[in-house]
Amino acid sequence: MKLLYKTLLSTMLVSPLCVNIYAQQQIPNSDFEGGWTDCVPWTFYVSQGEEGRYGEISEVVAGKNPTGWIISNVAGMASYYEGSASGLGTTLVGDSVEGFNSNCAVKLTNNPNPFMEAQIVPGYMTLGPAWSTANPSFSITGITINNSDGGAFGGMKFNERPTGIEFMYKRSRGEDKPAEKSTVVAYLWKGHWTQKDVPAVVYMAGDPVCKDMTDRDRCILGMDMTGCQGGEVSKSDDAELIAVINAEITEDASEWTKFSAKFDYKSDATPEMINIIIAAGDYFGGASVVGKDNSLIVDDVKLIYAENDKNVYSGVLNIDMMGNALATNKPATIEITPAGEGKCTFTLPNFVLEMPGAEPMILGDIVVNDVTTSEENGVTTYKGDVKGMQLAGGTIVADVTLNGTISGNNVEMNIDVMWSGIPIKVSFTSTTSGISDINADTNAPVEYFNIQGMRVNADNMAPGIYVKRQGNKVSKILVK
């Protein structure tokens, strides 16, 4: 077999090719598999006379969030015992459930306060802090909630211009208000808006503790602030709303269903921030429209880029030639470029065969145009083929067949190459759901590869993009 490898090499003109890999910015922990952390609500109630009346207030934990996101759980009234705070009337509206072909998704549900059944807390999640506030009053007939308000502020640093957003969801309605829509709000902006004196800690009697709020959703979106809590709104000189999505979901779905919506761009400016808000109910509708038990399950939140941009996936290749394994779990990337309805272009950049006892065979880009795509139950299937593909500068002519699937962030692609009766079977499997999600095995040795898949010395890497492998985790890095 070694002689065959050398014979094959002697017939080829090998010329390295350059490739520009552009990994578009995505949302960290978009599949919610990257861990969950304590949820600490921005606002809660404190009984008059308790510790912290006019000073710093101890944090109250109310359930869990997927790391990088905030769920609109509320802590209720803070109670202090032996120096620690807990919430009376804590209401949880988000939880981890089985995901779309994965372990975790987020279930958002409009749930009642355990002490006040009529007070329904809306279930939503956001990249920026969630907040809610109200001013309770007491009488012989019970507790009345006044001046309720809430939403989200802030977000995540971001400097791209995606065309839209998509995710997988399931949806159900309770008996209370089954007509309530679900809401998806996303927006890009630069600069800052500041609202003075927003109630942050509310007491059973007396004035609340107020704080300035930066980049409140309604302020950025230019919405009417009538009836909203807080004071004057000001903005920086460079403050600008760049793009927005304000979409709704009205149909129930017992099976996983794909949601997608496009950004409405207001400006050509480069964003500095992004926020995404996904709500089980009518996010801007107010307390009166919130329906008990209305729920939305969400998984695999993904930003979509323009048709001519590449969707780049990191993963590993397994390569078999005539029954001999040439590569196992070799770091690689593939590119999927949309090309109209039901069509795309598949690219495996700079395909290289490393054979025992021979120099690497740099075949170049494997490109399959006019790939047909179809979708069923949230799984996209890819089928395509090319007759007479020219590789290695035209010195090799081969037939290539592509078959694969993408399910959320899980990618499986089989690329069968037939060259002069010699079968080369290549399989690609994604190993991460986004560069920001990677938590490498710190006990495993670290290896670095260039974009041609060749191992490089970590102490002698020229500026450029490299692939880092540690254990079974793979990521892309930029060396400057």
Coordinates of N, CA and C in Angstrom, one line a residue, residues 343-458:
K343 N -31.6 25.4 -1.8 CA -30.3 25.1 -2.4 C -29.2 25.7 -1.5
C344 N -28.0 25.2 -1.6 CA -26.8 25.7 -1.0 C -25.6 25.2 -1.7
T345 N -24.5 25.8 -1.3 CA -23.1 25.4 -1.7 C -22.4 24.8 -0.5
F346 N -21.8 23.6 -0.7 CA -21.1 23.0 0.4 C -19.6 23.1 0.0
T347 N -18.8 23.5 1.0 CA -17.3 23.6 0.8 C -16.6 22.9 2.0
L348 N -15.7 22.0 1.6 CA -14.7 21.5 2.6 C -13.3 22.2 2.2
P349 N -12.9 23.2 2.9 CA -11.7 24.0 2.4 C -10.4 23.2 2.6
N350 N -9.6 23.3 1.6 CA -8.2 22.8 1.7 C -8.1 21.4 2.2
F351 N -8.7 20.5 1.5 CA -8.7 19.0 1.8 C -7.3 18.5 1.6
V352 N -6.8 17.8 2.7 CA -5.5 17.3 2.6 C -5.5 15.8 3.0
L353 N -4.8 14.9 2.3 CA -4.6 13.5 2.7 C -3.2 13.4 3.2
E354 N -3.1 12.9 4.4 CA -1.8 12.6 5.0 C -1.6 11.1 5.0
M355 N -0.7 10.6 4.2 CA -0.5 9.1 4.1 C 0.8 8.7 4.6
P356 N 0.9 7.5 5.2 CA 2.1 7.0 5.8 C 3.3 7.0 4.8
G357 N 4.4 7.5 5.2 CA 5.6 7.4 4.4 C 5.6 8.3 3.2
A358 N 4.7 9.3 3.2 CA 4.6 10.2 2.0 C 4.3 11.6 2.4
E359 N 4.6 12.5 1.5 CA 4.3 13.9 1.8 C 2.8 14.1 1.7
P360 N 2.2 15.0 2.5 CA 0.8 15.3 2.5 C 0.3 15.6 1.0
M361 N -0.9 15.1 0.7 CA -1.5 15.4 -0.6 C -2.5 16.5 -0.4
I362 N -2.2 17.7 -0.9 CA -3.1 18.9 -0.7 C -3.9 18.9 -2.0
L363 N -5.2 18.5 -1.8 CA -6.1 18.4 -3.0 C -6.8 19.7 -3.2
G364 N -6.9 20.6 -2.2 CA -7.6 21.9 -2.4 C -9.0 21.8 -1.9
D365 N -9.8 22.8 -2.3 CA -11.2 22.9 -1.8 C -12.1 21.8 -2.5
I366 N -12.9 21.1 -1.7 CA -14.0 20.3 -2.3 C -15.2 21.1 -2.2
V367 N -15.7 21.5 -3.4 CA -16.9 22.4 -3.5 C -18.0 21.7 -4.2
V368 N -19.2 21.5 -3.6 CA -20.3 20.9 -4.2 C -21.4 22.0 -4.4
N369 N -21.6 22.5 -5.6 CA -22.7 23.5 -5.8 C -24.0 22.8 -6.0
D370 N -25.1 23.6 -6.0 CA -26.4 23.2 -6.3 C -26.8 22.0 -5.4
V371 N -26.4 22.1 -4.1 CA -26.8 21.0 -3.2 C -28.3 21.2 -2.8
T372 N -29.1 20.2 -2.9 CA -30.5 20.2 -2.5 C -30.7 20.1 -1.0
T373 N -31.5 21.0 -0.4 CA -31.8 20.9 1.0 C -33.3 20.6 1.2
S374 N -33.6 19.8 2.2 CA -35.0 19.6 2.6 C -35.1 19.5 4.1
E375 N -36.3 19.9 4.6 CA -36.4 19.9 6.1 C -37.6 19.2 6.5
E376 N -37.4 18.4 7.6 CA -38.5 17.6 8.2 C -38.3 17.5 9.7
N377 N -39.2 17.9 10.5 CA -39.1 17.8 12.0 C -37.9 18.4 12.5
G378 N -37.5 19.6 11.9 CA -36.3 20.3 12.4 C -35.0 19.8 11.9
V379 N -35.0 18.8 11.1 CA -33.7 18.2 10.6 C -33.6 18.6 9.1
T380 N -32.5 19.3 8.7 CA -32.3 19.6 7.3 C -31.3 18.6 6.7
T381 N -31.8 18.1 5.5 CA -31.0 17.0 4.8 C -30.4 17.7 3.6
Y382 N -29.1 17.3 3.3 CA -28.4 17.8 2.2 C -28.0 16.7 1.3
K383 N -28.2 16.9 0.0 CA -27.8 15.9 -1.1 C -27.3 16.7 -2.3
G384 N -26.1 16.2 -2.8 CA -25.5 16.8 -3.9 C -24.4 15.9 -4.5
D385 N -24.1 16.2 -5.7 CA -23.0 15.4 -6.4 C -22.3 16.3 -7.5
V386 N -21.1 16.0 -7.8 CA -20.3 16.6 -8.8 C -19.6 15.6 -9.6
K387 N -19.7 15.6 -10.9 CA -19.0 14.7 -11.8 C -17.8 15.5 -12.4
G388 N -16.6 14.9 -12.3 CA -15.4 15.5 -12.9 C -14.9 16.7 -12.1
M389 N -14.9 16.7 -10.8 CA -14.3 17.8 -10.0 C -12.8 17.8 -10.2
Q390 N -12.3 18.9 -10.4 CA -10.8 19.1 -10.6 C -10.2 19.5 -9.2
L391 N -9.2 18.7 -8.8 CA -8.5 18.9 -7.5 C -7.0 19.0 -7.8
A392 N -6.3 19.5 -6.8 CA -4.8 19.6 -6.9 C -4.4 20.3 -8.2
G393 N -5.0 21.5 -8.4 CA -4.7 22.3 -9.5 C -5.1 21.7 -10.9
G394 N -6.0 20.8 -10.9 CA -6.5 20.2 -12.1 C -5.8 18.9 -12.5
T395 N -4.9 18.4 -11.7 CA -4.1 17.2 -12.0 C -4.9 16.0 -11.5
I396 N -6.0 16.1 -10.7 CA -6.8 15.1 -10.3 C -8.3 15.4 -10.7
V397 N -8.9 14.4 -11.3 CA -10.3 14.6 -11.7 C -11.1 13.5 -10.9
A398 N -12.1 13.8 -10.2 CA -12.8 12.9 -9.3 C -14.3 13.2 -9.3
D399 N -15.1 12.2 -9.0 CA -16.5 12.4 -8.7 C -16.8 12.4 -7.2
V400 N -17.6 13.4 -6.8 CA -17.9 13.6 -5.4 C -19.4 13.5 -5.1
T401 N -19.7 12.8 -4.1 CA -21.1 12.7 -3.7 C -21.3 13.1 -2.2
L402 N -22.2 14.0 -2.0 CA -22.4 14.6 -0.6 C -23.8 14.1 -0.1
N403 N -23.8 13.6 1.2 CA -25.0 13.3 1.9 C -24.8 13.7 3.3
G404 N -25.8 14.4 3.9 CA -25.6 14.8 5.3 C -26.9 15.4 5.9
T405 N -26.8 15.8 7.2 CA -27.9 16.4 7.9 C -27.3 17.4 8.9
I406 N -28.1 18.5 9.1 CA -27.9 19.4 10.2 C -29.1 19.5 11.1
S407 N -29.0 19.2 12.3 CA -30.1 19.2 13.3 C -29.7 20.1 14.4
G408 N -30.2 21.3 14.4 CA -29.8 22.3 15.4 C -28.3 22.7 15.1
N409 N -27.4 22.4 16.1 CA -26.0 22.6 15.9 C -25.2 21.3 15.6
N410 N -26.0 20.2 15.4 CA -25.3 18.9 15.2 C -25.2 18.7 13.7
V411 N -24.0 18.5 13.2 CA -23.7 18.4 11.8 C -23.1 17.0 11.5
E412 N -23.7 16.3 10.5 CA -23.1 15.0 10.1 C -23.1 15.1 8.5
M413 N -21.9 15.0 7.9 CA -21.7 15.1 6.5 C -20.8 14.0 6.0
N414 N -21.3 13.2 5.0 CA -20.5 12.2 4.3 C -20.1 12.7 2.9
I415 N -18.8 12.7 2.7 CA -18.3 13.2 1.4 C -17.6 12.0 0.7
D416 N -18.2 11.4 -0.3 CA -17.6 10.2 -0.9 C -16.9 10.7 -2.2
V417 N -15.6 10.5 -2.3 CA -14.8 10.8 -3.4 C -14.3 9.6 -4.2
M418 N -14.6 9.5 -5.5 CA -14.2 8.4 -6.3 C -13.2 8.9 -7.4
W419 N -12.0 8.4 -7.3 CA -10.9 8.9 -8.2 C -10.3 7.7 -8.9
S420 N -10.5 7.6 -10.2 CA -9.9 6.5 -11.0 C -10.2 5.1 -10.3
G421 N -11.4 4.9 -9.8 CA -11.8 3.7 -9.2 C -11.3 3.5 -7.8
I422 N -10.7 4.5 -7.2 CA -10.2 4.5 -5.8 C -11.2 5.2 -4.9
P423 N -11.9 4.6 -4.0 CA -12.8 5.3 -3.1 C -12.1 5.9 -1.9
I424 N -12.5 7.2 -1.7 CA -12.0 7.9 -0.5 C -13.2 8.4 0.2
K425 N -13.5 7.8 1.4 CA -14.6 8.1 2.2 C -14.3 9.1 3.3
V426 N -15.0 10.2 3.3 CA -14.7 11.3 4.2 C -16.0 11.6 5.0
S427 N -15.9 11.6 6.3 CA -17.0 12.0 7.2 C -16.7 13.2 8.0
F428 N -17.6 14.1 8.1 CA -17.4 15.3 9.0 C -18.4 15.3 10.1
T429 N -18.0 15.5 11.3 CA -18.9 15.6 12.5 C -18.6 16.9 13.2
S430 N -19.6 17.7 13.5 CA -19.4 18.9 14.3 C -19.1 18.5 15.8
T431 N -18.2 19.3 16.4 CA -17.8 19.0 17.7 C -18.2 20.1 18.7
T432 N -18.6 21.3 18.2 CA -19.0 22.4 19.1 C -20.2 23.0 18.5
S433 N -21.0 23.8 19.3 CA -22.2 24.5 18.9 C -21.8 26.0 18.7
G434 N -20.6 26.4 18.7 CA -20.2 27.8 18.6 C -18.9 28.0 19.3
I435 N -18.0 28.8 18.8 CA -16.7 29.0 19.4 C -16.8 29.4 20.8
S436 N -17.8 30.2 21.2 CA -17.9 30.8 22.5 C -18.3 29.7 23.5
D437 N -18.8 28.5 23.1 CA -19.3 27.5 24.0 C -18.3 26.5 24.5
I438 N -17.1 26.6 24.0 CA -16.1 25.6 24.2 C -15.5 25.6 25.6
N439 N -15.6 24.5 26.3 CA -14.9 24.3 27.6 C -14.0 23.1 27.4
A440 N -12.7 23.3 27.1 CA -11.8 22.3 26.8 C -11.5 21.4 28.0
D441 N -11.1 20.2 27.8 CA -10.6 19.3 28.9 C -9.3 19.8 29.3
T442 N -9.2 20.4 30.5 CA -7.9 21.0 30.9 C -6.8 20.0 31.2
N443 N -7.1 18.7 31.3 CA -6.1 17.7 31.6 C -5.5 17.1 30.3
A444 N -6.1 17.4 29.1 CA -5.6 16.8 27.9 C -4.6 17.7 27.3
P445 N -3.6 17.2 26.5 CA -2.6 18.0 25.8 C -3.3 18.8 24.7
V446 N -2.6 20.0 24.5 CA -3.2 20.9 23.5 C -2.4 20.7 22.2
E447 N -3.1 20.6 21.1 CA -2.5 20.5 19.7 C -3.0 21.7 18.9
Y448 N -2.2 22.1 17.9 CA -2.6 23.2 17.0 C -2.4 22.7 15.6
F449 N -3.3 23.1 14.7 CA -3.3 22.8 13.3 C -3.5 24.0 12.5
N450 N -2.9 24.1 11.3 CA -3.3 25.2 10.4 C -4.5 24.9 9.7
I451 N -5.0 25.8 8.8 CA -6.3 25.5 8.2 C -6.3 24.5 7.1
Q452 N -5.0 24.0 6.8 CA -4.9 22.9 5.9 C -4.9 21.6 6.7
G453 N -5.1 21.6 8.0 CA -5.1 20.4 8.8 C -3.8 19.9 9.2
M454 N -2.7 20.6 9.0 CA -1.4 20.1 9.4 C -1.0 20.6 10.8
R455 N -0.4 19.7 11.6 CA 0.0 20.1 12.9 C 1.1 21.1 12.9
V456 N 1.0 22.1 13.8 CA 2.0 23.2 13.9 C 2.6 23.3 15.3
N457 N 3.8 23.9 15.4 CA 4.4 24.1 16.7 C 3.7 25.3 17.4
A458 N 3.3 25.2 18.6 CA 2.6 26.3 19.3 C 3.5 27.4 19.5

